[in-house]
PDB file of C-alpha atoms in Angstrom:
ATOM      1  CA  MET G 509       0.020   0.014  -0.018  1.00 85.00           C
ATOM      2  CA  PRO G 510       1.388   3.394  -0.931  1.00 94.00           C
ATOM      3  CA  ARG G 511       2.035   5.874   1.890  1.00 96.00           C
ATOM      4  CA  TYR G 512       3.420   9.376   2.223  1.00 97.00           C
ATOM      5  CA  PHE G 513       4.166  11.967   4.874  1.00 97.00           C
ATOM      6  CA  ARG G 514       1.507  14.645   5.154  1.00 97.00           C
ATOM      7  CA  CYS G 515       1.452  17.997   6.857  1.00 98.00           C
ATOM      8  CA  VAL G 516      -1.743  17.933   8.967  1.00 97.00           C
ATOM      9  CA  ASP G 517      -1.783  21.707   9.546  1.00 97.00           C
ATOM     10  CA  GLU G 518      -1.540  22.574   5.850  1.00 97.00           C
ATOM     11  CA  ASP G 519      -3.408  19.459   4.704  1.00 95.00           C
ATOM     12  CA  THR G 520      -0.732  18.790   2.031  1.00 95.00           C
ATOM     13  CA  TRP G 521       1.744  16.075   1.118  1.00 95.00           C
ATOM     14  CA  LEU G 522       5.404  16.496   2.075  1.00 97.00           C
ATOM     15  CA  THR G 523       6.842  13.468   0.325  1.00 96.00           C
ATOM     16  CA  GLU G 524       6.246  11.292  -2.712  1.00 95.00           C
ATOM     17  CA  SER G 525       3.826   8.426  -2.328  1.00 95.00           C
ATOM     18  CA  ARG G 526       5.895   5.283  -1.921  1.00 96.00           C
ATOM     19  CA  SER G 527       5.249   1.696  -0.894  1.00 95.00           C
ATOM     20  CA  GLU G 528       5.088   1.049   2.809  1.00 95.00           C
ATOM     21  CA  TYR G 529       8.029  -1.364   2.299  1.00 96.00           C
ATOM     22  CA  THR G 530      10.205   1.530   1.052  1.00 97.00           C
ATOM     23  CA  TRP G 531       9.473   3.630   4.110  1.00 97.00           C
ATOM     24  CA  ARG G 532      10.088   0.657   6.424  1.00 97.00           C
ATOM     25  CA  ALA G 533      13.357  -0.105   4.613  1.00 97.00           C
ATOM     26  CA  ALA G 534      14.565   3.521   5.049  1.00 97.00           C
ATOM     27  CA  HIS G 535      13.664   3.423   8.711  1.00 97.00           C
ATOM     28  CA  GLU G 536      15.445   0.082   9.257  1.00 96.00           C
ATOM     29  CA  LEU G 537      18.486   1.190   7.317  1.00 97.00           C
ATOM     30  CA  ALA G 538      18.627   4.397   9.411  1.00 97.00           C
ATOM     31  CA  GLY G 539      18.829   2.235  12.518  1.00 95.00           C
ATOM     32  CA  GLU G 540      21.573   0.139  10.973  1.00 95.00           C
ATOM     33  CA  LEU G 541      23.615   3.145   9.777  1.00 96.00           C
ATOM     34  CA  ALA G 542      23.325   5.032  13.029  1.00 96.00           C
ATOM     35  CA  PRO G 543      22.164   2.885  15.949  1.00 95.00           C
ATOM     36  CA  GLU G 544      23.169   5.662  18.353  1.00 95.00           C
ATOM     37  CA  LEU G 545      20.444   7.850  16.824  1.00 94.00           C
ATOM     38  CA  ALA G 546      17.670   5.210  16.837  1.00 90.00           C
ATOM     39  CA  LYS G 547      15.855   6.721  19.811  1.00 93.00           C
ATOM     40  CA  HIS G 548      15.472  10.054  17.915  1.00 93.00           C
ATOM     41  CA  VAL G 549      13.866   8.444  14.898  1.00 93.00           C
ATOM     42  CA  SER G 550      11.791   5.737  16.562  1.00 91.00           C
ATOM     43  CA  ASN G 551       8.502   7.603  16.288  1.00 91.00           C
ATOM     44  CA  LEU G 552       8.715   8.164  12.536  1.00 93.00           C
ATOM     45  CA  PHE G 553       5.277   6.645  11.803  1.00 95.00           C
ATOM     46  CA  LYS G 554       3.334   8.493  14.530  1.00 96.00           C
ATOM     47  CA  LYS G 555       1.467  11.704  14.133  1.00 97.00           C
ATOM     48  CA  ARG G 556       3.518  14.433  15.838  1.00 96.00           C
ATOM     49  CA  VAL G 557       5.535  17.629  15.674  1.00 97.00           C
ATOM     50  CA  ALA G 558       9.119  16.711  15.007  1.00 97.00           C
ATOM     51  CA  SER G 559      11.836  17.670  17.525  1.00 96.00           C
ATOM     52  CA  LEU G 560      15.125  19.354  16.881  1.00 97.00           C
ATOM     53  CA  GLU G 561      16.874  16.087  17.837  1.00 97.00           C
ATOM     54  CA  GLU G 562      14.917  14.213  15.199  1.00 97.00           C
ATOM     55  CA  VAL G 563      15.906  16.734  12.540  1.00 97.00           C
ATOM     56  CA  ARG G 564      19.573  16.471  13.576  1.00 97.00           C
ATOM     57  CA  ALA G 565      19.350  12.652  13.602  1.00 97.00           C
ATOM     58  CA  TRP G 566      17.814  12.478  10.098  1.00 97.00           C
ATOM     59  CA  THR G 567      20.430  14.951   8.813  1.00 97.00           C
ATOM     60  CA  GLN G 568      23.264  12.735  10.066  1.00 97.00           C
ATOM     61  CA  ILE G 569      21.526   9.586   8.748  1.00 97.00           C
ATOM     62  CA  PHE G 570      20.974  11.180   5.346  1.00 97.00           C
ATOM     63  CA  PHE G 571      24.689  11.860   4.934  1.00 96.00           C
ATOM     64  CA  LYS G 572      25.580   8.362   6.168  1.00 96.00           C
ATOM     65  CA  ALA G 573      23.124   6.938   3.629  1.00 95.00           C
ATOM     66  CA  LYS G 574      24.936   8.829   0.819  1.00 94.00           C
ATOM     67  CA  ASP G 575      28.179   7.071   1.839  1.00 94.00           C
ATOM     68  CA  TYR G 576      26.888   3.573   2.569  1.00 92.00           C
ATOM     69  CA  LYS G 577      27.566   0.595   0.373  1.00 92.00           C
ATOM     70  CA  PRO G 578      24.679  -1.846   0.167  1.00 89.00           C
ATOM     71  CA  ARG G 579      25.653  -5.346   1.247  1.00 83.00           C
ATOM     72  CA  ASN G 580      25.885  -8.184  -1.211  1.00 84.00           C
ATOM     73  CA  LEU G 581      23.456 -11.030  -0.971  1.00 83.00           C
ATOM     74  CA  SER G 582      24.745 -14.550  -1.008  1.00 84.00           C
ATOM     75  CA  ILE G 583      22.370 -15.241  -3.943  1.00 87.00           C
ATOM     76  CA  SER G 584      21.761 -13.517  -7.259  1.00 89.00           C
ATOM     77  CA  LEU G 585      18.515 -11.586  -7.421  1.00 90.00           C
ATOM     78  CA  SER G 586      18.386 -12.086 -11.194  1.00 90.00           C
ATOM     79  CA  ARG G 587      16.969 -15.592 -10.560  1.00 91.00           C
ATOM     80  CA  PHE G 588      13.912 -14.079  -8.990  1.00 93.00           C
ATOM     81  CA  TYR G 589      12.800 -11.697 -11.752  1.00 92.00           C
ATOM     82  CA  THR G 590       9.617 -12.679 -13.575  1.00 90.00           C
ATOM     83  CA  PRO G 591       9.252 -12.341 -17.353  1.00 88.00           C
ATOM     84  CA  VAL G 592       7.476  -8.959 -16.892  1.00 90.00           C
ATOM     85  CA  GLY G 593      10.430  -7.602 -14.959  1.00 86.00           C
ATOM     86  CA  ARG G 594       9.002  -7.844 -11.415  1.00 90.00           C
ATOM     87  CA  LEU G 595      10.868  -9.375  -8.517  1.00 91.00           C
ATOM     88  CA  ASP G 596       9.188 -12.491  -7.088  1.00 93.00           C
ATOM     89  CA  THR G 597       9.563 -11.603  -3.385  1.00 94.00           C
ATOM     90  CA  HIS G 598       7.679 -14.796  -2.349  1.00 94.00           C
ATOM     91  CA  ALA G 599      10.267 -17.037  -4.008  1.00 94.00           C
ATOM     92  CA  LEU G 600      13.084 -14.879  -2.661  1.00 94.00           C
ATOM     93  CA  ALA G 601      11.685 -15.078   0.827  1.00 95.00           C
ATOM     94  CA  ARG G 602      11.374 -18.910   0.579  1.00 95.00           C
ATOM     95  CA  GLU G 603      15.002 -19.072  -0.567  1.00 93.00           C
ATOM     96  CA  LEU G 604      16.271 -16.897   2.248  1.00 93.00           C
ATOM     97  CA  GLY G 605      13.968 -18.438   4.896  1.00 93.00           C
ATOM     98  CA  ILE G 606      12.335 -15.151   5.803  1.00 94.00           C
ATOM     99  CA  LYS G 607       8.870 -13.631   5.516  1.00 96.00           C
ATOM    100  CA  THR G 608       7.817 -12.069   2.229  1.00 96.00           C
ATOM    101  CA  GLU G 609       7.552  -8.610   3.847  1.00 96.00           C
ATOM    102  CA  GLU G 610      11.105  -8.931   5.124  1.00 96.00           C
ATOM    103  CA  ALA G 611      12.286  -9.860   1.640  1.00 95.00           C
ATOM    104  CA  ALA G 612      10.560  -6.857   0.151  1.00 95.00           C
ATOM    105  CA  VAL G 613      12.219  -4.556   2.744  1.00 96.00           C
ATOM    106  CA  LEU G 614      15.605  -6.199   2.167  1.00 95.00           C
ATOM    107  CA  VAL G 615      15.439  -5.572  -1.580  1.00 95.00           C
ATOM    108  CA  LYS G 616      14.481  -1.945  -1.061  1.00 95.00           C
ATOM    109  CA  LYS G 617      17.466  -1.485   1.291  1.00 95.00           C
ATOM    110  CA  LEU G 618      19.794  -2.726  -1.407  1.00 94.00           C
ATOM    111  CA  ASP G 619      18.608   0.119  -3.738  1.00 94.00           C
ATOM    112  CA  LYS G 620      20.906   2.934  -2.655  1.00 96.00           C
ATOM    113  CA  PRO G 621      19.428   5.651  -4.865  1.00 96.00           C
ATOM    114  CA  LEU G 622      15.949   4.844  -3.589  1.00 97.00           C
ATOM    115  CA  MET G 623      17.103   4.870   0.046  1.00 97.00           C
ATOM    116  CA  VAL G 624      18.993   8.166  -0.320  1.00 97.00           C
ATOM    117  CA  ALA G 625      15.942   9.801  -1.999  1.00 97.00           C
ATOM    118  CA  THR G 626      13.569   8.401   0.637  1.00 98.00           C
ATOM    119  CA  MET G 627      15.712   9.542   3.539  1.00 97.00           C
ATOM    120  CA  GLU G 628      16.055  12.982   2.008  1.00 97.00           C
ATOM    121  CA  GLU G 629      12.248  13.185   1.841  1.00 98.00           C
ATOM    122  CA  ILE G 630      11.965  12.114   5.495  1.00 98.00           C
ATOM    123  CA  LEU G 631      14.520  14.706   6.456  1.00 98.00           C
ATOM    124  CA  GLN G 632      12.599  17.419   4.620  1.00 98.00           C
ATOM    125  CA  ALA G 633       9.309  16.344   6.231  1.00 98.00           C
ATOM    126  CA  VAL G 634      10.642  16.397   9.780  1.00 98.00           C
ATOM    127  CA  LYS G 635      12.483  19.660   9.067  1.00 98.00           C
ATOM    128  CA  HIS G 636       9.196  21.226   7.864  1.00 98.00           C
ATOM    129  CA  SER G 637       7.432  19.968  10.989  1.00 98.00           C
ATOM    130  CA  TYR G 638      10.088  21.324  13.356  1.00 98.00           C
ATOM    131  CA  GLU G 639      10.524  24.697  11.679  1.00 98.00           C
ATOM    132  CA  HIS G 640       6.832  25.469  11.329  1.00 98.00           C
ATOM    133  CA  ARG G 641       5.621  23.549  14.408  1.00 98.00           C
ATOM    134  CA  HIS G 642       3.280  21.592  12.171  1.00 98.00           C
ATOM    135  CA  ARG G 643       2.055  18.094  12.877  1.00 98.00           C
ATOM    136  CA  ILE G 644       3.032  15.450  10.327  1.00 98.00           C
ATOM    137  CA  GLU G 645       1.563  12.028   9.830  1.00 97.00           C
ATOM    138  CA  PHE G 646       2.226   8.882   7.884  1.00 96.00           C
ATOM    139  CA  ALA G 647      -0.805   8.807   5.591  1.00 96.00           C
ATOM    140  CA  LYS G 648      -2.272   6.271   3.148  1.00 93.00           C
ATOM    141  CA  GLY G 649      -1.556   7.191  -0.422  1.00 85.00           C
ATOM    142  CA  ARG G 650      -4.030   7.272  -3.256  1.00 71.00           C
ATOM    143  CA  VAL G 651      -1.749   5.871  -5.959  1.00 60.00           C
TER     144      VAL G 651
END
């Protein structure tokens, strides 16, 4: 299901509409890249006004994401692409012995350009919230 970050006070979107797996992947990757900042980004999916600490944390995480190198999987993902060019996350999950949702998040985390763009959007959303004292929420997308 697509989701986006929305400014409640202005009733407008602050980010692109992306799959929930993409947002979860960015949040998980943030925790992996900067575990010391995890407490400042733990409420990402709750309606709130962002704090200065959250803005600082996402700023640091964003720059770490630009420098990170996605890990290599022990298997080739090319085996799991369908004839129409989609990744079969069910088959990938079976092969890795994990849940389908975990496989979808894992694949998203391997896509560095996607993670950098997503984290930049998160940073801009929390920055907007903090600077304007506006509430933001993780909303259901329409696309």
